[in-house]
Short mmCIF file of C-alpha atoms in Angstrom, two decimals:
data_model
loop_
_atom_site.label_atom_id
_atom_site.label_comp_id
_atom_site.label_asym_id
_atom_site.label_seq_id
_atom_site.Cartn_x
_atom_site.Cartn_y
_atom_site.Cartn_z
CA MET A 1488 195.34 136.84 -9.95
CA PRO A 1489 193.51 134.94 -7.23
CA TYR A 1490 192.94 131.27 -7.84
CA ALA A 1491 190.24 128.76 -7.07
CA LEU A 1492 191.72 125.34 -6.31
CA LEU A 1493 189.56 122.50 -7.62
CA SER A 1494 190.47 118.92 -6.75
CA VAL A 1495 187.49 116.59 -6.69
CA THR A 1496 186.67 112.92 -6.91
CA ASP A 1497 183.00 113.51 -7.74
CA LYS A 1498 182.97 115.67 -10.87
CA LYS A 1499 179.17 115.95 -11.01
CA ASP A 1500 178.08 119.54 -11.88
CA LEU A 1501 181.67 120.81 -11.62
CA ILE A 1502 181.69 122.59 -15.00
CA PRO A 1503 178.88 125.08 -14.19
CA LEU A 1504 180.59 125.88 -10.88
CA ALA A 1505 184.01 126.34 -12.50
CA THR A 1506 182.45 128.57 -15.18
CA ALA A 1507 180.79 130.76 -12.53
CA ILE A 1508 184.09 130.96 -10.64
CA MET A 1509 185.92 132.11 -13.76
CA ARG A 1510 183.24 134.73 -14.52
CA VAL A 1511 184.01 136.52 -11.25
CA GLY A 1512 187.71 136.70 -12.05
CA TYR A 1513 189.39 133.67 -10.53
CA GLY A 1514 191.92 131.53 -12.33
CA LEU A 1515 191.44 127.78 -12.03
CA LEU A 1516 194.14 125.70 -10.37
CA SER A 1517 193.71 121.96 -10.39
CA THR A 1518 195.10 118.45 -10.19
CA GLY A 1519 195.19 115.38 -12.43
CA GLY A 1520 191.74 114.09 -13.34
CA THR A 1521 189.98 117.27 -12.28
CA ALA A 1522 192.24 119.39 -14.51
CA LYS A 1523 191.59 117.03 -17.43
CA HIS A 1524 187.83 117.22 -16.84
CA LEU A 1525 187.96 121.03 -16.85
CA ARG A 1526 190.14 121.16 -19.98
CA ASP A 1527 187.90 118.68 -21.78
CA ALA A 1528 185.05 121.16 -21.19
CA GLY A 1529 187.14 123.93 -22.78
CA LEU A 1530 188.10 125.74 -19.58
CA ALA A 1531 191.55 127.22 -18.99
CA VAL A 1532 193.22 125.63 -15.98
CA GLU A 1533 196.70 125.71 -14.46
CA ASP A 1534 198.09 122.49 -13.05
CA VAL A 1535 199.06 122.55 -9.37
CA SER A 1536 202.44 121.12 -10.37
CA ASP A 1537 203.06 124.14 -12.63
CA CYS A 1538 202.20 126.48 -9.75
CA THR A 1539 204.39 124.68 -7.24
CA GLN A 1540 207.16 123.72 -9.69
CA PHE A 1541 206.95 120.28 -8.10
CA PRO A 1542 205.49 117.25 -9.90
CA GLU A 1543 202.76 114.97 -8.62
CA ILE A 1544 204.62 112.01 -7.12
CA PHE A 1545 204.02 108.50 -5.85
CA GLY A 1546 201.22 107.82 -8.32
CA GLY A 1547 199.32 110.94 -7.26
CA ARG A 1548 199.66 110.38 -3.51
CA VAL A 1549 201.41 113.75 -3.20
CA LYS A 1550 200.15 116.62 -5.31
CA THR A 1551 198.62 119.46 -3.29
CA LEU A 1552 200.66 119.10 -0.10
CA HIS A 1553 202.99 122.02 -0.82
CA PRO A 1554 203.78 125.30 1.00
CA LYS A 1555 202.75 127.46 -2.00
CA ILE A 1556 199.30 125.88 -1.98
CA PHE A 1557 198.76 126.09 1.77
CA ALA A 1558 200.26 129.59 1.96
CA GLY A 1559 197.80 130.71 -0.73
CA ILE A 1560 194.88 129.24 1.24
CA LEU A 1561 195.95 130.29 4.75
CA ARG A 1562 197.22 133.81 3.96
CA ARG A 1563 195.83 136.80 5.74
CA GLU A 1564 195.80 140.32 4.35
CA LYS A 1565 199.00 141.16 6.21
CA ASP A 1566 200.68 138.06 4.70
CA LEU A 1567 200.22 139.09 1.06
CA PRO A 1568 203.68 140.71 0.69
CA GLN A 1569 205.35 137.58 2.05
CA LEU A 1570 203.18 135.35 -0.17
CA LYS A 1571 204.21 137.39 -3.21
CA LYS A 1572 207.89 137.15 -2.17
CA LEU A 1573 207.50 133.36 -2.02
CA GLY A 1574 206.09 133.37 -5.55
CA GLY A 1575 202.65 132.30 -4.38
CA SER A 1576 199.19 133.57 -5.22
CA PRO A 1577 196.08 133.95 -3.07
CA ILE A 1578 193.72 130.97 -3.18
CA PRO A 1579 190.48 132.42 -1.79
CA LEU A 1580 188.31 129.52 -3.01
CA VAL A 1581 188.85 125.79 -2.46
CA VAL A 1582 186.62 123.13 -4.04
CA VAL A 1583 187.46 119.65 -2.75
CA ASN A 1584 185.53 116.47 -2.21
CA LEU A 1585 187.12 113.41 -0.69
CA TYR A 1586 188.00 109.95 -1.94
CA ALA A 1587 185.11 107.53 -1.47
CA PHE A 1588 186.67 105.62 1.41
CA GLU A 1589 183.37 104.39 2.89
CA ASP A 1590 182.15 103.11 -0.50
CA THR A 1591 185.44 101.30 -1.04
CA VAL A 1592 185.50 99.50 2.33
CA ALA A 1593 181.81 98.58 1.98
CA LYS A 1594 182.60 96.44 -1.08
CA PRO A 1595 182.73 92.73 -0.30
CA GLY A 1596 186.25 91.35 -0.37
CA VAL A 1597 188.00 94.70 -0.65
CA GLU A 1598 191.75 94.32 -0.24
CA GLU A 1599 193.49 96.28 2.50
CA ALA A 1600 195.84 97.91 -0.03
CA GLU A 1601 192.87 99.23 -2.05
CA ALA A 1602 191.22 100.61 1.08
CA ILE A 1603 194.42 102.33 2.17
CA GLU A 1604 194.73 104.08 -1.19
CA LYS A 1605 191.24 105.53 -0.63
CA ILE A 1606 192.32 107.28 2.57
CA ASP A 1607 192.50 110.88 1.44
CA ILE A 1608 195.27 112.97 2.99
CA GLY A 1609 195.50 116.10 0.83
CA GLY A 1610 191.73 116.58 0.59
CA PRO A 1611 191.01 116.80 4.32
CA SER A 1612 194.10 118.98 4.78
CA LEU A 1613 192.90 121.41 2.10
CA LEU A 1614 189.37 121.47 3.51
CA ARG A 1615 190.57 122.13 7.04
CA ALA A 1616 193.03 124.83 5.97
CA ALA A 1617 190.36 126.65 3.96
CA ALA A 1618 187.79 126.25 6.74
CA LYS A 1619 190.26 127.58 9.31
CA ASN A 1620 190.78 130.68 7.17
CA TRP A 1621 187.06 131.07 6.38
CA GLU A 1622 187.20 134.84 6.71
CA MET A 1623 189.52 134.99 3.67
CA THR A 1624 188.86 131.65 1.95
CA SER A 1625 185.64 129.95 0.87
CA VAL A 1626 185.55 126.16 1.05
CA ILE A 1627 183.18 124.01 -1.00
CA SER A 1628 183.18 120.39 0.13
CA SER A 1629 180.28 118.80 -1.75
CA PRO A 1630 178.53 119.00 -5.14
CA SER A 1631 175.30 119.56 -3.17
CA GLN A 1632 176.63 123.07 -2.37
CA TYR A 1633 177.41 124.07 -5.96
CA SER A 1634 174.04 125.54 -6.93
CA LYS A 1635 173.85 127.87 -3.91
CA VAL A 1636 177.46 128.97 -4.48
CA ILE A 1637 176.78 129.65 -8.17
CA GLU A 1638 173.76 131.73 -7.18
CA GLU A 1639 175.85 133.63 -4.61
CA LEU A 1640 178.55 134.34 -7.19
CA GLU A 1641 176.02 135.46 -9.79
CA ASP A 1642 174.18 137.73 -7.34
CA HIS A 1643 177.13 139.18 -5.40
CA LYS A 1644 180.31 138.45 -7.43
CA THR A 1645 181.76 136.97 -4.25
CA ILE A 1646 180.87 134.56 -1.46
CA ARG A 1647 179.72 136.65 1.45
CA ARG A 1648 180.92 136.19 5.04
CA GLU A 1649 177.83 134.39 6.38
CA MET A 1650 177.94 131.79 3.61
CA ARG A 1651 181.72 131.35 4.03
CA TRP A 1652 181.14 130.52 7.71
CA ASP A 1653 178.36 128.04 6.88
CA LEU A 1654 180.55 126.38 4.24
CA ALA A 1655 183.46 126.20 6.71
CA LYS A 1656 181.32 124.47 9.33
CA GLU A 1657 180.16 121.94 6.73
CA ALA A 1658 183.77 121.27 5.70
CA PHE A 1659 184.84 120.70 9.31
CA GLY A 1660 181.90 118.32 9.71
CA LYS A 1661 182.89 116.40 6.57
CA THR A 1662 186.50 115.96 7.70
CA ALA A 1663 185.38 114.87 11.18
CA ALA A 1664 182.99 112.28 9.73
CA TYR A 1665 185.71 111.09 7.36
CA GLY A 1666 188.08 110.55 10.28
CA VAL A 1667 185.42 108.61 12.16
CA ALA A 1668 184.77 106.37 9.13
CA ILE A 1669 188.48 105.55 8.89
CA SER A 1670 188.82 104.89 12.62
CA ARG A 1671 185.83 102.49 12.49
CA TRP A 1672 187.34 100.53 9.61
#
C-alpha cells in the first residue's frame, strides 16, 4: 500500500486533508504529535518508528531521517523491486510544515538553546526529497494548500503532474526561505 507521510507543526485543517488522502487509498504514516492528532480524530495511522523499526530518539530530534522513509519518497518506478526487497513502501505523498523558527527567534529574550531546537532538520529534508522526486511524489508544505489538494483528490483521485510541479516549486521556495531565516539569525 502506498503511504502519505504527515509530519506537521501546524495541525490546522489537517483532518480533512488526511481523510481525503485515505479516501483515495493511501495509508497514513506519521510522527509523534501529528500521529496523536490523527488518532484523536479517529483516523488509522502507522507510526514512522513502526515502519522503520527504529524509535524516535534524542527527544524527537531524530524520527524521519531513515533510509526506508527517504527510499519510499525518492523511489522511481524502476526502483520498486529494490524498495520492496528493503522492506519499504512507496511514499507518493508528503505533508510537512516546518518548526516555527522565525516566530521563536522573534520572541524577546529567547534563549539560544530554545532557538536551536526550533531549527528543523527532518522537515526541510523531507520537503526537498519529495520536491526533487515531484514526478512520483506530491509535496504539501503549507495548510494554505490543503483545500486545493483536497479538491484535486476528490475530482481526480490523484494529484496531477502540473499540480505536483507547482507544489514542488513552493516546497523548494519554503526550504530556501527557511535557510535564509536561519542564516540571518
